[in-house]
Amino acid sequence: MVKKFVLLILVILSLALFVFSCKQKKQPQAGDEESKGKKTIAVVVSTLNNPWFVVLGNTAKERAEELGYEATIFDSQNDTAKESDHFENIITGGYVAILFNPTDADGSIANVKKAKEAGLPTFCIDREINANDVAATQILSDNYTGCVELGQYFVGKMNKKGTYVELLGILGDNNTWNRSKGFHSVVDNYPELKMVAQQSAEFDRTKAMEVLESILQANPEIDAVFCGNDAMAMGAYQALAAAGKAEKVMVFGFDGAKDVIDSIQEGKIVATGMQFPKKMARMAAEQADEYIKGKRDFPQKVPVAVELVTQENIDKYTAYGRQSEP
Amino acid sequence: MKKVYKYAVAVAIVVFLGYFSISFENLDDVREQRRKATFNAARYARDFRDNQLVHVLDQAIDVNELIELFNSNMSEAIKRYGKAPGVSRNYAYLIEGRGQILSIGDDFLDVSTRGPQTQSNAKILSGLYIPGNAVRDASGLVDVSTFSDTMKFNEISGEINKIIVKEVIQPFLDKKPQPGDTISFLGATQVAQDATEEKELQLIEVIPIRLELESSL
């Protein structure tokens, strides 16, 4: 009898805990509190653990607000399951559009499809999904072409010979391969340029530092490091500085993030590919606004050109864009 | 003892079924295979070169006329002749011209289209490797929106450039062109919209689509 009573108490406590935790997880709803009366746009960002994506998300939110909407940012933490949860909440939460930076080119398609079926338009920003019939439009960094240009510059700086390391981003992300393939489409034509190691550091600064430290133990005499993003370029530079090789080894990044733009100015990093997160985010918010007002004929994919930033033209650029642009 | 046999048989069945019903493959390999199975960039580029490109070559503008328009009114040049697949500061153009080879470098020919006493106006890429999207974009024939992933769109340029090296540049080089020879060309170029902001543009880089040796010295 006592056993049964204890069991009953345990069940009741578990249920209470479950209900409480469900309440804690309540997601922001469109039209909450003072935002009542305004339409709300969801901004879903792959990760807020990288300043570049913070700029992307904040700019999309700010532009949506300038256009008269409420906007809420959701952080997917590079996790497709979390992203899926966000979409579930957005679909039932009364939002009118989704500005979306996907976590996975294939894995994110189902979320966009679900939103479309629920009548919610999705506007992809920077990263693409491998489909051309579910999103309202996709505004994408032209990573491949940007890295072709970066590759040409790399070949020139290396005088067509030497050894280098490549740090890749997240393996499931199209941007990782678009950048790598663009770079190799140029560099692989020069047989005296030898890649001694190619490893993923998942677009992460700390991982890049650790990965390069380990690579340097086996290959201490490299001439350059090509990194698939600027966070990894900073991590690589840190590893080289710690090994006393920062003066000798050239580091190339990709993004146009603030610390790399500053480092190019200081002569620490050689070059990067400037993507335009602010421009892309603003375009996405403006197109969502046009969609809400009735426009439907958007091109499925809009590549946004990436520009090469070097120590020679750094005066034309600022973090995340051009000096002459907002 | 019988129980032991029963458990052993049960475990064997589970292992057997498990082994033959589940297989593990690298996700990236599967994706790459799937992509390759449905799209062949080399085949696409071949069709583009043989059957599509020919229909737009008559849109090529004279190189001297285009350079003059760049310097006098860049936005008009972009509006009338420039093409870009998305948002870009670089625009691609189909151009044609005739001129004299001034010098021959490792990867290019310097050509004057205004007579032997003038500076070169066209740097015609003639290396055994050509980068960039100028031909694909200048043609205006390839729409990025029709591709499910942009890698396919990008691979096309690489394949088009390979065909050009093999079927345009190599046969031309086999004729042993020399400085002073007259050539005619039709090709594609990419020019930034701010290329004339600081000084006049005099020289443009051309990826050849047709290259003919008209006369030798």
Coordinates of C-alpha atoms in Angstrom, one line a residue:
Chain A
M1 CA 0.0 0.0 0.0
V2 CA 2.8 2.4 0.9
K3 CA 4.6 1.4 -2.3
K4 CA 1.5 2.3 -4.4
F5 CA 1.2 5.6 -2.6
V6 CA 4.8 6.6 -3.2
L7 CA 4.4 5.6 -6.9
L8 CA 1.3 7.8 -7.1
I9 CA 3.2 10.8 -5.6
L10 CA 6.0 10.3 -8.1
V11 CA 3.6 10.2 -11.1
I12 CA 1.9 13.4 -9.9
L13 CA 5.3 15.1 -9.4
S14 CA 6.5 14.0 -12.8
L15 CA 3.3 15.3 -14.5
A16 CA 3.6 18.6 -12.7
L17 CA 7.2 19.0 -13.7
F18 CA 6.3 18.2 -17.4
V19 CA 3.5 20.8 -17.4
F20 CA 5.8 23.4 -15.9
S21 CA 8.6 22.7 -18.3
C22 CA 6.2 23.0 -21.3
K23 CA 5.2 26.4 -20.0
Q24 CA 8.8 27.5 -19.7
K25 CA 9.4 26.5 -23.4
K26 CA 6.6 28.7 -24.7
Q27 CA 7.9 30.4 -27.9
P28 CA 7.3 34.1 -28.7
Q29 CA 4.0 34.5 -30.5
A30 CA 3.3 37.0 -33.2
G31 CA 1.1 39.7 -31.8
D32 CA 2.3 39.3 -28.2
E33 CA 2.1 42.2 -25.8
E34 CA 2.5 45.7 -27.3
S35 CA 3.1 44.4 -30.8
K36 CA -0.7 43.7 -31.1
G37 CA -2.1 45.1 -34.4
K38 CA 1.2 44.8 -36.3
K39 CA 2.0 41.9 -38.6
T40 CA 5.0 39.9 -37.5
I41 CA 7.9 38.5 -39.5
A42 CA 10.0 35.6 -38.2
V43 CA 13.8 35.8 -38.8
V44 CA 15.3 32.3 -38.4
V45 CA 19.1 32.3 -38.3
S46 CA 21.4 29.2 -38.5
T47 CA 23.5 30.4 -35.6
L48 CA 24.0 33.4 -33.4
N49 CA 27.4 32.1 -32.3
N50 CA 29.1 33.9 -35.2
P51 CA 29.1 37.7 -35.5
W52 CA 28.5 37.5 -39.2
F53 CA 25.1 35.8 -38.7
V54 CA 24.3 38.2 -35.9
V55 CA 24.7 41.0 -38.3
L56 CA 22.6 39.1 -40.9
G57 CA 19.8 38.5 -38.4
N58 CA 19.8 41.9 -36.8
T59 CA 19.7 43.7 -40.1
A60 CA 16.8 41.6 -41.4
K61 CA 14.9 42.4 -38.1
E62 CA 15.7 46.1 -38.3
R63 CA 14.7 46.4 -41.9
A64 CA 11.4 44.5 -41.3
E65 CA 10.7 46.9 -38.4
E66 CA 11.5 49.9 -40.6
L67 CA 8.9 48.6 -43.0
G68 CA 6.3 48.6 -40.3
Y69 CA 6.4 45.0 -39.0
E70 CA 7.3 43.4 -35.7
A71 CA 10.1 40.9 -36.1
T72 CA 11.4 38.1 -33.9
I73 CA 14.7 36.3 -34.3
F74 CA 15.0 32.6 -33.8
D75 CA 18.5 30.9 -33.3
S76 CA 18.7 27.4 -34.8
Q77 CA 22.2 26.9 -33.2
N78 CA 23.2 25.0 -36.4
D79 CA 20.8 22.2 -35.4
T80 CA 18.1 21.2 -37.9
A81 CA 15.9 19.7 -35.1
K82 CA 15.9 23.1 -33.4
E83 CA 15.2 24.8 -36.7
S84 CA 12.3 22.4 -37.3
D85 CA 10.8 23.3 -33.8
H86 CA 11.1 27.0 -34.7
F87 CA 9.1 26.4 -37.9
E88 CA 6.4 24.5 -36.0
N89 CA 6.1 27.4 -33.6
I90 CA 6.2 30.0 -36.4
I91 CA 3.5 28.2 -38.5
T92 CA 1.1 28.1 -35.5
G93 CA 2.2 31.5 -34.1
G94 CA 0.5 33.9 -36.5
Y95 CA 3.6 35.1 -38.4
V96 CA 3.2 36.5 -42.0
A97 CA 6.6 35.6 -43.5
I98 CA 9.9 33.9 -42.7
L99 CA 13.3 35.4 -43.4
F100 CA 15.4 32.3 -43.3
N101 CA 19.1 31.5 -43.1
P102 CA 19.0 27.6 -43.3
T103 CA 21.2 25.2 -41.4
D104 CA 21.3 22.5 -44.1
A105 CA 20.8 22.7 -47.8
D106 CA 18.9 19.4 -47.9
G107 CA 17.7 19.0 -44.3
S108 CA 16.0 22.4 -44.3
I109 CA 13.8 21.8 -47.4
A110 CA 11.1 20.1 -45.4
N111 CA 10.7 23.1 -43.1
V112 CA 10.2 25.5 -46.0
K113 CA 7.8 23.1 -47.6
K114 CA 5.8 22.9 -44.4
A115 CA 5.6 26.7 -44.2
K116 CA 4.5 26.9 -47.8
E117 CA 1.7 24.4 -47.3
A118 CA 0.6 26.5 -44.4
G119 CA 0.5 29.6 -46.6
L120 CA 3.7 31.2 -45.2
P121 CA 6.3 32.5 -47.7
T122 CA 9.9 31.9 -46.9
F123 CA 12.8 34.1 -48.1
C124 CA 16.1 32.3 -47.9
I125 CA 19.2 34.5 -47.1
D126 CA 22.8 33.7 -47.8
R127 CA 22.6 29.9 -47.5
E128 CA 20.5 28.0 -50.0
I129 CA 18.2 25.1 -49.9
N130 CA 18.5 22.5 -52.7
A131 CA 15.1 23.2 -54.2
N132 CA 13.7 25.8 -56.5
D133 CA 10.0 25.4 -56.0
V134 CA 9.4 25.9 -52.2
A135 CA 10.9 29.2 -51.1
A136 CA 9.4 32.5 -52.4
T137 CA 13.0 33.4 -53.4
Q138 CA 16.6 32.7 -52.3
I139 CA 19.0 35.6 -52.0
L140 CA 22.4 33.8 -52.0
S141 CA 26.1 34.8 -51.7
D142 CA 27.8 33.8 -54.9
N143 CA 30.4 31.9 -52.9
Y144 CA 31.8 29.9 -55.9
T145 CA 32.6 32.9 -58.0
G146 CA 34.0 34.8 -55.0
C147 CA 36.4 31.9 -54.3
V148 CA 37.4 31.8 -58.0
E149 CA 38.6 35.4 -57.6
L150 CA 40.2 34.7 -54.3
G151 CA 41.9 31.6 -55.8
Q152 CA 43.4 33.7 -58.6
Y153 CA 44.7 36.2 -56.0
F154 CA 46.1 33.3 -53.9
V155 CA 47.9 31.9 -56.9
G156 CA 49.5 35.3 -57.6
K157 CA 50.6 35.8 -53.9
M158 CA 52.1 32.3 -53.9
N159 CA 53.9 32.9 -57.2
K160 CA 52.3 29.7 -58.4
K161 CA 54.1 27.4 -56.0
G162 CA 54.3 26.3 -52.3
T163 CA 52.4 24.3 -49.8
Y164 CA 49.1 25.2 -48.2
V165 CA 46.4 24.0 -45.8
E166 CA 42.6 24.3 -46.4
L167 CA 40.2 24.6 -43.5
L168 CA 36.7 23.7 -44.5
G169 CA 33.4 24.8 -43.0
I170 CA 30.5 22.5 -42.0
L171 CA 30.5 19.6 -44.4
G172 CA 26.7 19.5 -44.8
D173 CA 26.5 23.1 -45.9
N174 CA 26.5 24.0 -49.6
N175 CA 28.6 27.1 -48.9
T176 CA 31.4 25.0 -47.7
W177 CA 31.7 23.1 -51.0
N178 CA 30.9 26.1 -53.2
R179 CA 33.8 28.0 -51.6
S180 CA 36.2 25.0 -51.7
K181 CA 35.3 24.0 -55.3
G182 CA 35.6 27.6 -56.5
F183 CA 39.0 27.9 -54.9
H184 CA 40.2 24.6 -56.3
S185 CA 38.8 25.3 -59.7
V186 CA 41.7 27.8 -60.0
V187 CA 44.4 26.5 -57.7
D188 CA 44.4 22.9 -58.9
N189 CA 45.6 24.1 -62.3
Y190 CA 49.0 24.9 -60.8
P191 CA 50.8 21.6 -60.1
E192 CA 53.5 23.3 -57.9
L193 CA 50.8 24.4 -55.4
K194 CA 50.4 21.5 -53.0
M195 CA 47.7 21.1 -50.4
V196 CA 49.2 19.2 -47.5
A197 CA 46.1 19.0 -45.4
Q198 CA 42.3 19.7 -45.8
Q199 CA 40.2 19.5 -42.7
S200 CA 36.9 20.8 -41.4
A201 CA 36.9 23.3 -38.5
E202 CA 33.1 23.8 -38.9
F203 CA 33.3 27.5 -39.4
D204 CA 34.4 27.8 -35.8
R205 CA 37.3 30.0 -34.6
T206 CA 38.4 27.8 -31.7
K207 CA 38.1 24.6 -33.7
A208 CA 40.2 26.2 -36.5
M209 CA 42.9 27.1 -34.0
E210 CA 43.0 23.6 -32.6
V211 CA 42.9 21.9 -36.0
L212 CA 45.7 24.1 -37.4
E213 CA 47.8 23.5 -34.3
S214 CA 47.5 19.8 -34.9
I215 CA 48.3 20.1 -38.7
L216 CA 51.3 22.3 -38.0
Q217 CA 52.9 19.5 -35.9
A218 CA 52.9 17.2 -39.0
N219 CA 53.5 20.0 -41.5
P220 CA 55.5 22.8 -39.9
E221 CA 56.7 24.4 -43.2
I222 CA 53.5 25.6 -44.9
D223 CA 53.3 28.8 -46.8
A224 CA 49.5 29.6 -46.6
V225 CA 46.2 28.7 -45.1
F226 CA 42.9 29.1 -47.0
C227 CA 39.9 29.2 -44.7
G228 CA 36.3 28.8 -45.7
N229 CA 35.3 31.7 -43.4
D230 CA 36.7 34.6 -41.5
A231 CA 36.1 33.0 -38.0
M232 CA 38.4 30.2 -39.0
A233 CA 40.9 32.6 -40.5
M234 CA 41.2 34.3 -37.2
G235 CA 41.6 31.0 -35.4
A236 CA 44.2 30.0 -37.9
Y237 CA 46.1 33.3 -37.4
Q238 CA 46.0 32.7 -33.7
A239 CA 47.5 29.2 -34.1
L240 CA 50.2 30.6 -36.4
A241 CA 51.0 33.5 -34.0
A242 CA 51.3 31.0 -31.1
A243 CA 53.7 28.9 -33.2
G244 CA 55.8 32.0 -34.2
K245 CA 54.8 31.6 -37.9
A246 CA 52.4 34.5 -38.4
E247 CA 54.9 36.5 -40.3
K248 CA 55.8 33.7 -42.7
V249 CA 52.4 32.0 -43.4
M250 CA 49.7 33.9 -45.4
V251 CA 46.1 33.5 -44.2
F252 CA 43.1 33.9 -46.5
G253 CA 39.5 34.1 -45.2
F254 CA 36.0 34.5 -46.6
D255 CA 33.1 36.7 -45.2
G256 CA 34.2 40.2 -44.6
A257 CA 33.8 40.1 -40.9
K258 CA 35.0 43.0 -38.7
D259 CA 38.0 41.3 -37.1
V260 CA 39.3 40.2 -40.5
I261 CA 38.8 43.5 -42.1
D262 CA 40.7 45.1 -39.2
S263 CA 43.4 42.4 -39.6
I264 CA 43.8 43.0 -43.3
Q265 CA 44.3 46.7 -42.5
E266 CA 47.0 45.7 -39.9
G267 CA 48.6 43.4 -42.5
K268 CA 47.9 40.2 -40.5
I269 CA 45.4 38.6 -42.9
V270 CA 46.1 38.7 -46.7
A271 CA 42.7 38.7 -48.2
T272 CA 39.0 37.8 -47.8
G273 CA 35.9 37.6 -49.9
M274 CA 33.4 40.2 -48.9
Q275 CA 29.9 38.9 -48.7
F276 CA 27.2 41.4 -48.1
P277 CA 25.1 40.2 -45.1
K278 CA 23.4 43.6 -44.6
K279 CA 22.5 44.0 -48.3
M280 CA 21.1 40.4 -48.5
A281 CA 19.1 40.7 -45.2
R282 CA 17.6 44.1 -46.3
M283 CA 16.7 42.6 -49.7
A284 CA 15.0 39.7 -48.1
A285 CA 12.9 41.9 -45.7
E286 CA 12.0 44.2 -48.6
Q287 CA 10.9 41.3 -50.8
A288 CA 8.8 39.8 -47.9
D289 CA 7.1 43.2 -47.7
E290 CA 6.4 43.2 -51.4
Y291 CA 5.1 39.6 -51.2
I292 CA 2.7 40.6 -48.3
K293 CA 1.5 43.5 -50.5
G294 CA 0.7 41.1 -53.4
K295 CA 3.8 40.6 -55.5
R296 CA 4.5 37.0 -56.5
D297 CA 6.9 36.9 -59.4
F298 CA 10.3 36.7 -57.7
P299 CA 13.2 34.9 -59.3
Q300 CA 13.8 31.7 -57.5
K301 CA 17.6 32.3 -56.9
V302 CA 19.4 35.6 -56.8
P303 CA 23.2 35.3 -56.5
V304 CA 24.8 38.3 -54.8
A305 CA 28.4 38.8 -56.0
V306 CA 31.2 38.5 -53.5
E307 CA 34.1 41.0 -53.8
L308 CA 37.8 40.4 -53.2
V309 CA 39.2 42.5 -50.3
T310 CA 43.0 42.8 -50.1
Q311 CA 45.5 45.0 -48.5
E312 CA 45.5 47.0 -51.8
N313 CA 41.8 47.9 -51.8
I314 CA 40.9 47.7 -48.1
D315 CA 40.1 51.4 -48.0
K316 CA 37.0 50.8 -50.1
Y317 CA 35.6 48.4 -47.5
T318 CA 34.3 48.3 -44.0
A319 CA 33.1 45.3 -41.9
Y320 CA 30.3 43.5 -43.7
G321 CA 30.2 45.8 -46.7
R322 CA 31.5 48.7 -48.8
Q323 CA 32.4 52.1 -47.4
S324 CA 30.0 53.7 -49.9
E325 CA 27.0 51.5 -48.9
P326 CA 24.8 51.6 -45.8
Chain B
M1 CA 20.5 -25.4 -21.4
K2 CA 17.7 -25.2 -23.9
K3 CA 17.2 -21.6 -22.9
V4 CA 20.8 -20.8 -23.9
Y5 CA 20.2 -22.2 -27.3
K6 CA 16.9 -20.3 -27.6
Y7 CA 18.7 -17.0 -26.7
A8 CA 21.5 -17.7 -29.0
V9 CA 19.1 -18.4 -31.9
A10 CA 17.2 -15.2 -31.1
V11 CA 20.3 -13.1 -31.0
A12 CA 21.6 -14.7 -34.2
I13 CA 18.2 -13.8 -35.9
V14 CA 18.3 -10.2 -34.6
V15 CA 22.0 -9.8 -35.7
F16 CA 21.2 -11.4 -39.1
L17 CA 18.2 -9.1 -39.7
G18 CA 19.9 -6.1 -38.4
Y19 CA 23.0 -6.6 -40.6
F20 CA 21.1 -7.1 -43.8
S21 CA 18.4 -4.4 -43.2
I22 CA 20.7 -1.5 -42.2
S23 CA 23.6 -0.1 -44.1
F24 CA 25.7 3.0 -43.3
E25 CA 27.0 5.4 -45.9
N26 CA 28.7 8.7 -45.7
L27 CA 26.1 11.4 -46.1
D28 CA 28.3 13.6 -48.2
D29 CA 29.1 10.8 -50.6
V30 CA 25.4 10.0 -51.0
R31 CA 24.6 13.7 -51.7
E32 CA 27.5 13.9 -54.2
Q33 CA 26.3 10.7 -56.0
R34 CA 22.7 12.0 -56.1
R35 CA 23.8 15.3 -57.5
K36 CA 26.0 13.7 -60.1
A37 CA 23.3 11.2 -61.1
T38 CA 20.9 13.9 -62.1
F39 CA 23.1 16.6 -63.6
N40 CA 26.0 16.4 -66.0
A41 CA 27.7 19.8 -66.3
A42 CA 29.9 18.7 -69.2
R43 CA 26.9 17.5 -71.2
Y44 CA 25.1 20.8 -70.4
A45 CA 28.1 22.8 -71.5
R46 CA 28.4 20.8 -74.7
D47 CA 24.8 21.5 -75.6
F48 CA 25.2 25.2 -74.6
R49 CA 28.3 25.6 -76.9
D50 CA 26.9 23.6 -79.9
N51 CA 23.3 24.5 -79.9
Q52 CA 22.5 27.5 -77.8
L53 CA 25.4 30.0 -77.9
V54 CA 25.3 30.3 -81.7
H55 CA 21.9 32.0 -81.5
V56 CA 23.1 35.0 -79.4
L57 CA 26.5 35.7 -81.0
D58 CA 25.0 38.2 -83.3
Q59 CA 24.4 40.4 -80.2
A60 CA 28.2 41.0 -79.9
I61 CA 29.1 44.6 -79.9
D62 CA 32.3 46.1 -81.4
V63 CA 35.0 46.3 -78.9
N64 CA 36.0 49.9 -79.7
E65 CA 32.4 51.1 -79.6
L66 CA 31.9 49.4 -76.2
I67 CA 35.1 50.9 -74.7
E68 CA 34.0 54.3 -75.8
L69 CA 30.6 53.8 -74.3
F70 CA 32.1 52.6 -71.0
N71 CA 34.1 55.8 -70.8
S72 CA 31.3 58.2 -71.8
N73 CA 28.3 56.6 -70.1
M74 CA 28.8 53.4 -68.1
S75 CA 25.2 53.1 -66.9
E76 CA 24.0 53.3 -70.5
A77 CA 26.5 50.5 -71.4
I78 CA 25.2 48.4 -68.6
K79 CA 21.6 49.1 -69.5
R80 CA 22.0 48.3 -73.2
Y81 CA 24.5 45.4 -73.2
G82 CA 25.4 44.3 -69.7
K83 CA 24.2 41.0 -68.2
A84 CA 24.6 39.7 -64.6
P85 CA 22.8 36.7 -63.1
G86 CA 22.0 38.4 -59.8
V87 CA 23.1 41.4 -57.8
S88 CA 26.6 42.3 -58.9
R89 CA 29.0 45.2 -59.6
N90 CA 30.4 43.3 -62.6
Y91 CA 28.5 42.9 -65.9
A92 CA 29.3 40.6 -68.7
Y93 CA 29.2 41.5 -72.4
L94 CA 29.5 39.8 -75.7
I95 CA 32.1 41.6 -77.9
E96 CA 33.9 41.3 -81.2
G97 CA 36.8 43.0 -82.9
R98 CA 39.7 42.8 -85.2
G99 CA 43.2 43.9 -84.6
Q100 CA 47.0 43.3 -84.6
I101 CA 48.8 41.2 -82.0
L102 CA 51.3 43.5 -80.2
S103 CA 52.7 40.8 -77.9
I104 CA 52.2 37.3 -76.8
G105 CA 52.4 36.4 -73.1
D106 CA 52.2 33.1 -71.3
D107 CA 48.5 33.2 -70.9
F108 CA 47.3 36.0 -73.1
L109 CA 47.6 37.9 -76.4
D110 CA 47.8 41.7 -76.3
V111 CA 45.9 43.0 -79.3
S112 CA 45.4 46.5 -80.6
T113 CA 42.1 47.0 -82.3
R114 CA 43.0 50.6 -83.3
G115 CA 46.1 50.1 -85.4
P116 CA 49.8 49.2 -84.8
Q117 CA 50.8 52.6 -83.3
T118 CA 48.2 52.5 -80.5
Q119 CA 48.2 50.7 -77.1
S120 CA 46.5 47.3 -76.8
N121 CA 42.8 47.4 -76.2
A122 CA 42.1 43.7 -75.8
K123 CA 43.9 41.2 -73.7
I124 CA 42.7 37.9 -75.1
L125 CA 43.1 35.0 -72.7
S126 CA 45.0 32.2 -74.4
G127 CA 46.2 30.1 -71.5
L128 CA 45.4 26.4 -71.1
Y129 CA 43.3 27.4 -68.1
I130 CA 40.5 30.0 -68.1
P131 CA 38.7 31.2 -65.0
G132 CA 35.4 33.0 -64.6
N133 CA 31.8 33.1 -65.8
A134 CA 32.0 35.7 -68.6
V135 CA 30.8 33.4 -71.4
R136 CA 28.0 31.9 -69.4
D137 CA 26.8 35.2 -68.1
A138 CA 27.3 37.3 -71.3
S139 CA 25.2 34.9 -73.2
G140 CA 22.2 35.5 -70.9
L141 CA 21.1 31.9 -71.7
V142 CA 21.6 30.2 -68.4
D143 CA 19.1 31.1 -65.7
V144 CA 20.3 30.3 -62.2
S145 CA 16.7 29.9 -61.0
T146 CA 16.2 26.8 -63.0
F147 CA 18.8 24.9 -60.9
S148 CA 18.0 23.3 -57.6
D149 CA 21.5 24.0 -56.3
T150 CA 23.9 26.7 -57.5
M151 CA 26.8 24.3 -57.6
K152 CA 25.4 23.0 -60.9
F153 CA 25.1 26.5 -62.2
N154 CA 28.7 27.1 -61.3
E155 CA 30.1 23.9 -62.7
I156 CA 28.7 24.9 -66.1
S157 CA 31.2 27.8 -66.4
G158 CA 34.1 25.5 -65.7
E159 CA 33.0 23.1 -68.4
I160 CA 32.4 25.9 -71.0
N161 CA 35.8 27.2 -70.3
K162 CA 37.4 23.8 -70.8
I163 CA 35.7 23.5 -74.2
I164 CA 37.0 26.9 -75.2
V165 CA 40.5 26.0 -74.3
K166 CA 40.3 22.8 -76.2
E167 CA 38.4 23.9 -79.3
V168 CA 39.2 27.6 -79.6
I169 CA 42.5 28.4 -78.0
Q170 CA 44.5 25.3 -78.7
P171 CA 43.7 25.2 -82.4
F172 CA 44.5 28.9 -82.7
L173 CA 47.9 28.4 -80.9
D174 CA 48.7 25.5 -83.2
K175 CA 48.8 28.0 -86.0
K176 CA 51.8 29.7 -84.3
P177 CA 50.5 33.3 -84.2
Q178 CA 53.2 36.0 -84.0
P179 CA 53.3 39.7 -83.0
G180 CA 52.2 41.7 -86.0
D181 CA 49.7 39.1 -87.2
T182 CA 46.1 40.3 -87.6
I183 CA 43.3 38.4 -85.9
S184 CA 39.6 38.6 -85.5
F185 CA 37.8 37.6 -82.4
L186 CA 34.4 37.2 -80.8
G187 CA 34.2 36.7 -77.0
A188 CA 33.0 37.7 -73.6
T189 CA 34.2 40.1 -71.1
Q190 CA 33.3 41.2 -67.6
V191 CA 33.7 44.8 -66.5
A192 CA 33.0 46.4 -63.1
Q193 CA 30.5 49.2 -63.0
D194 CA 33.0 51.5 -61.3
A195 CA 35.8 50.6 -63.7
T196 CA 35.9 54.1 -65.2
E197 CA 35.5 56.0 -61.9
E198 CA 39.1 56.9 -61.4
K199 CA 40.5 56.8 -64.9
E200 CA 39.5 56.0 -68.5
L201 CA 39.2 52.3 -69.4
Q202 CA 41.4 51.4 -72.3
L203 CA 42.0 47.6 -72.0
I204 CA 39.5 44.8 -71.5
E205 CA 40.1 41.1 -70.9
V206 CA 38.4 38.8 -73.4
I207 CA 37.6 35.1 -73.2
P208 CA 37.5 34.1 -76.8
I209 CA 34.5 32.2 -78.3
R210 CA 35.9 32.5 -81.9
L211 CA 39.5 33.3 -82.7
E212 CA 40.8 33.5 -86.3
L213 CA 44.2 34.2 -87.6
E214 CA 43.5 36.5 -90.6
S215 CA 47.0 37.2 -91.9
S216 CA 50.5 36.5 -90.9
L217 CA 53.5 38.8 -91.3

